[in-house]
Amino acid sequence: MIEVVASMARGPVFLAGELMECLITFTNPMSHLSTSASSEMLAWASAQIHCQFHASEGRVALPARGNKQD
């Protein structure tokens, strides 16, 4: 089975506009009984990063709801 591990290079917290770097590692561990003919191969892969916004209203001055600023 191909194993996938993803980690954020700088940690989980970013501010708007900051660059994000995500390291994705694929491994294909084989037991001593496996042969190359029975191993799995990866032809291509894709990834998505889903961001969530969370702010503590006691620590951040958020704009009032309904006020649209451009």
mmCIF file of C-alpha atoms in Angstrom:
data_model
loop_
_atom_site.group_PDB
_atom_site.id
_atom_site.type_symbol
_atom_site.label_atom_id
_atom_site.label_comp_id
_atom_site.label_asym_id
_atom_site.label_seq_id
_atom_site.Cartn_x
_atom_site.Cartn_y
_atom_site.Cartn_z
ATOM 1 C CA MET A 1 0.000 0.000 0.000
ATOM 2 C CA ILE A 2 1.329 3.439 -0.919
ATOM 3 C CA GLU A 3 1.531 5.736 2.103
ATOM 4 C CA VAL A 4 1.040 9.510 1.861
ATOM 5 C CA VAL A 5 2.172 12.010 4.504
ATOM 6 C CA ALA A 6 1.640 15.774 4.244
ATOM 7 C CA SER A 7 3.049 18.434 6.552
ATOM 8 C CA MET A 8 3.045 22.204 6.543
ATOM 9 C CA ALA A 9 6.625 23.449 6.442
ATOM 10 C CA ARG A 10 6.051 26.319 8.895
ATOM 11 C CA GLY A 11 3.193 25.072 11.043
ATOM 12 C CA PRO A 12 -0.598 25.321 10.911
ATOM 13 C CA VAL A 13 -1.179 29.099 11.333
ATOM 14 C CA PHE A 14 -0.950 31.653 8.515
ATOM 15 C CA LEU A 15 -2.164 35.209 7.984
ATOM 16 C CA ALA A 16 -3.947 36.347 4.833
ATOM 17 C CA GLY A 17 -1.496 36.816 1.989
ATOM 18 C CA GLU A 18 1.278 34.670 3.446
ATOM 19 C CA LEU A 19 2.842 31.939 1.338
ATOM 20 C CA MET A 20 2.191 28.336 2.323
ATOM 21 C CA GLU A 21 4.526 25.429 1.692
ATOM 22 C CA CYS A 22 3.283 21.861 2.057
ATOM 23 C CA LEU A 23 5.648 18.888 1.877
ATOM 24 C CA ILE A 24 3.985 15.735 0.523
ATOM 25 C CA THR A 25 5.866 12.445 0.834
ATOM 26 C CA PHE A 26 4.916 9.206 -0.901
ATOM 27 C CA THR A 27 6.403 5.911 0.271
ATOM 28 C CA ASN A 28 5.870 2.376 -0.945
ATOM 29 C CA PRO A 29 7.046 0.096 1.866
ATOM 30 C CA MET A 30 7.546 -3.470 0.713
ATOM 31 C CA SER A 31 7.903 -6.487 2.947
ATOM 32 C CA HIS A 32 10.754 -8.914 2.439
ATOM 33 C CA LEU A 33 8.260 -11.305 0.771
ATOM 34 C CA SER A 34 7.196 -8.765 -1.876
ATOM 35 C CA THR A 35 8.636 -8.650 -5.357
ATOM 36 C CA SER A 36 8.829 -5.711 -7.716
ATOM 37 C CA ALA A 37 6.138 -7.385 -9.844
ATOM 38 C CA SER A 38 3.687 -7.327 -6.920
ATOM 39 C CA SER A 39 4.472 -3.764 -5.813
ATOM 40 C CA GLU A 40 2.167 -0.817 -6.463
ATOM 41 C CA MET A 41 3.177 2.035 -8.756
ATOM 42 C CA LEU A 42 2.048 5.644 -8.639
ATOM 43 C CA ALA A 43 1.568 7.259 -12.055
ATOM 44 C CA TRP A 44 0.426 10.704 -10.868
ATOM 45 C CA ALA A 45 -1.030 12.475 -7.859
ATOM 46 C CA SER A 46 -2.798 15.726 -7.037
ATOM 47 C CA ALA A 47 -3.390 17.593 -3.792
ATOM 48 C CA GLN A 48 -5.778 20.206 -2.423
ATOM 49 C CA ILE A 49 -5.336 22.489 0.573
ATOM 50 C CA HIS A 50 -8.519 23.495 2.388
ATOM 51 C CA CYS A 51 -8.173 26.642 4.502
ATOM 52 C CA GLN A 52 -10.327 27.584 7.475
ATOM 53 C CA PHE A 53 -10.683 31.020 9.036
ATOM 54 C CA HIS A 54 -10.889 31.324 12.788
ATOM 55 C CA ALA A 55 -10.381 34.445 14.876
ATOM 56 C CA SER A 56 -11.064 35.221 18.504
ATOM 57 C CA GLU A 57 -13.247 38.334 18.617
ATOM 58 C CA GLY A 58 -11.626 39.229 21.931
ATOM 59 C CA ARG A 59 -8.185 39.422 20.305
ATOM 60 C CA VAL A 60 -8.910 40.627 16.751
ATOM 61 C CA ALA A 61 -10.958 43.657 15.660
ATOM 62 C CA LEU A 62 -13.262 42.136 13.056
ATOM 63 C CA PRO A 63 -15.327 44.368 10.734
ATOM 64 C CA ALA A 64 -19.033 44.565 11.522
ATOM 65 C CA ARG A 65 -21.191 42.091 9.624
ATOM 66 C CA GLY A 66 -22.878 43.563 6.575
ATOM 67 C CA ASN A 67 -20.175 46.208 5.999
ATOM 68 C CA LYS A 68 -18.643 45.373 2.644
ATOM 69 C CA GLN A 69 -15.262 46.985 2.074
ATOM 70 C CA ASP A 70 -13.444 46.879 -1.273
#
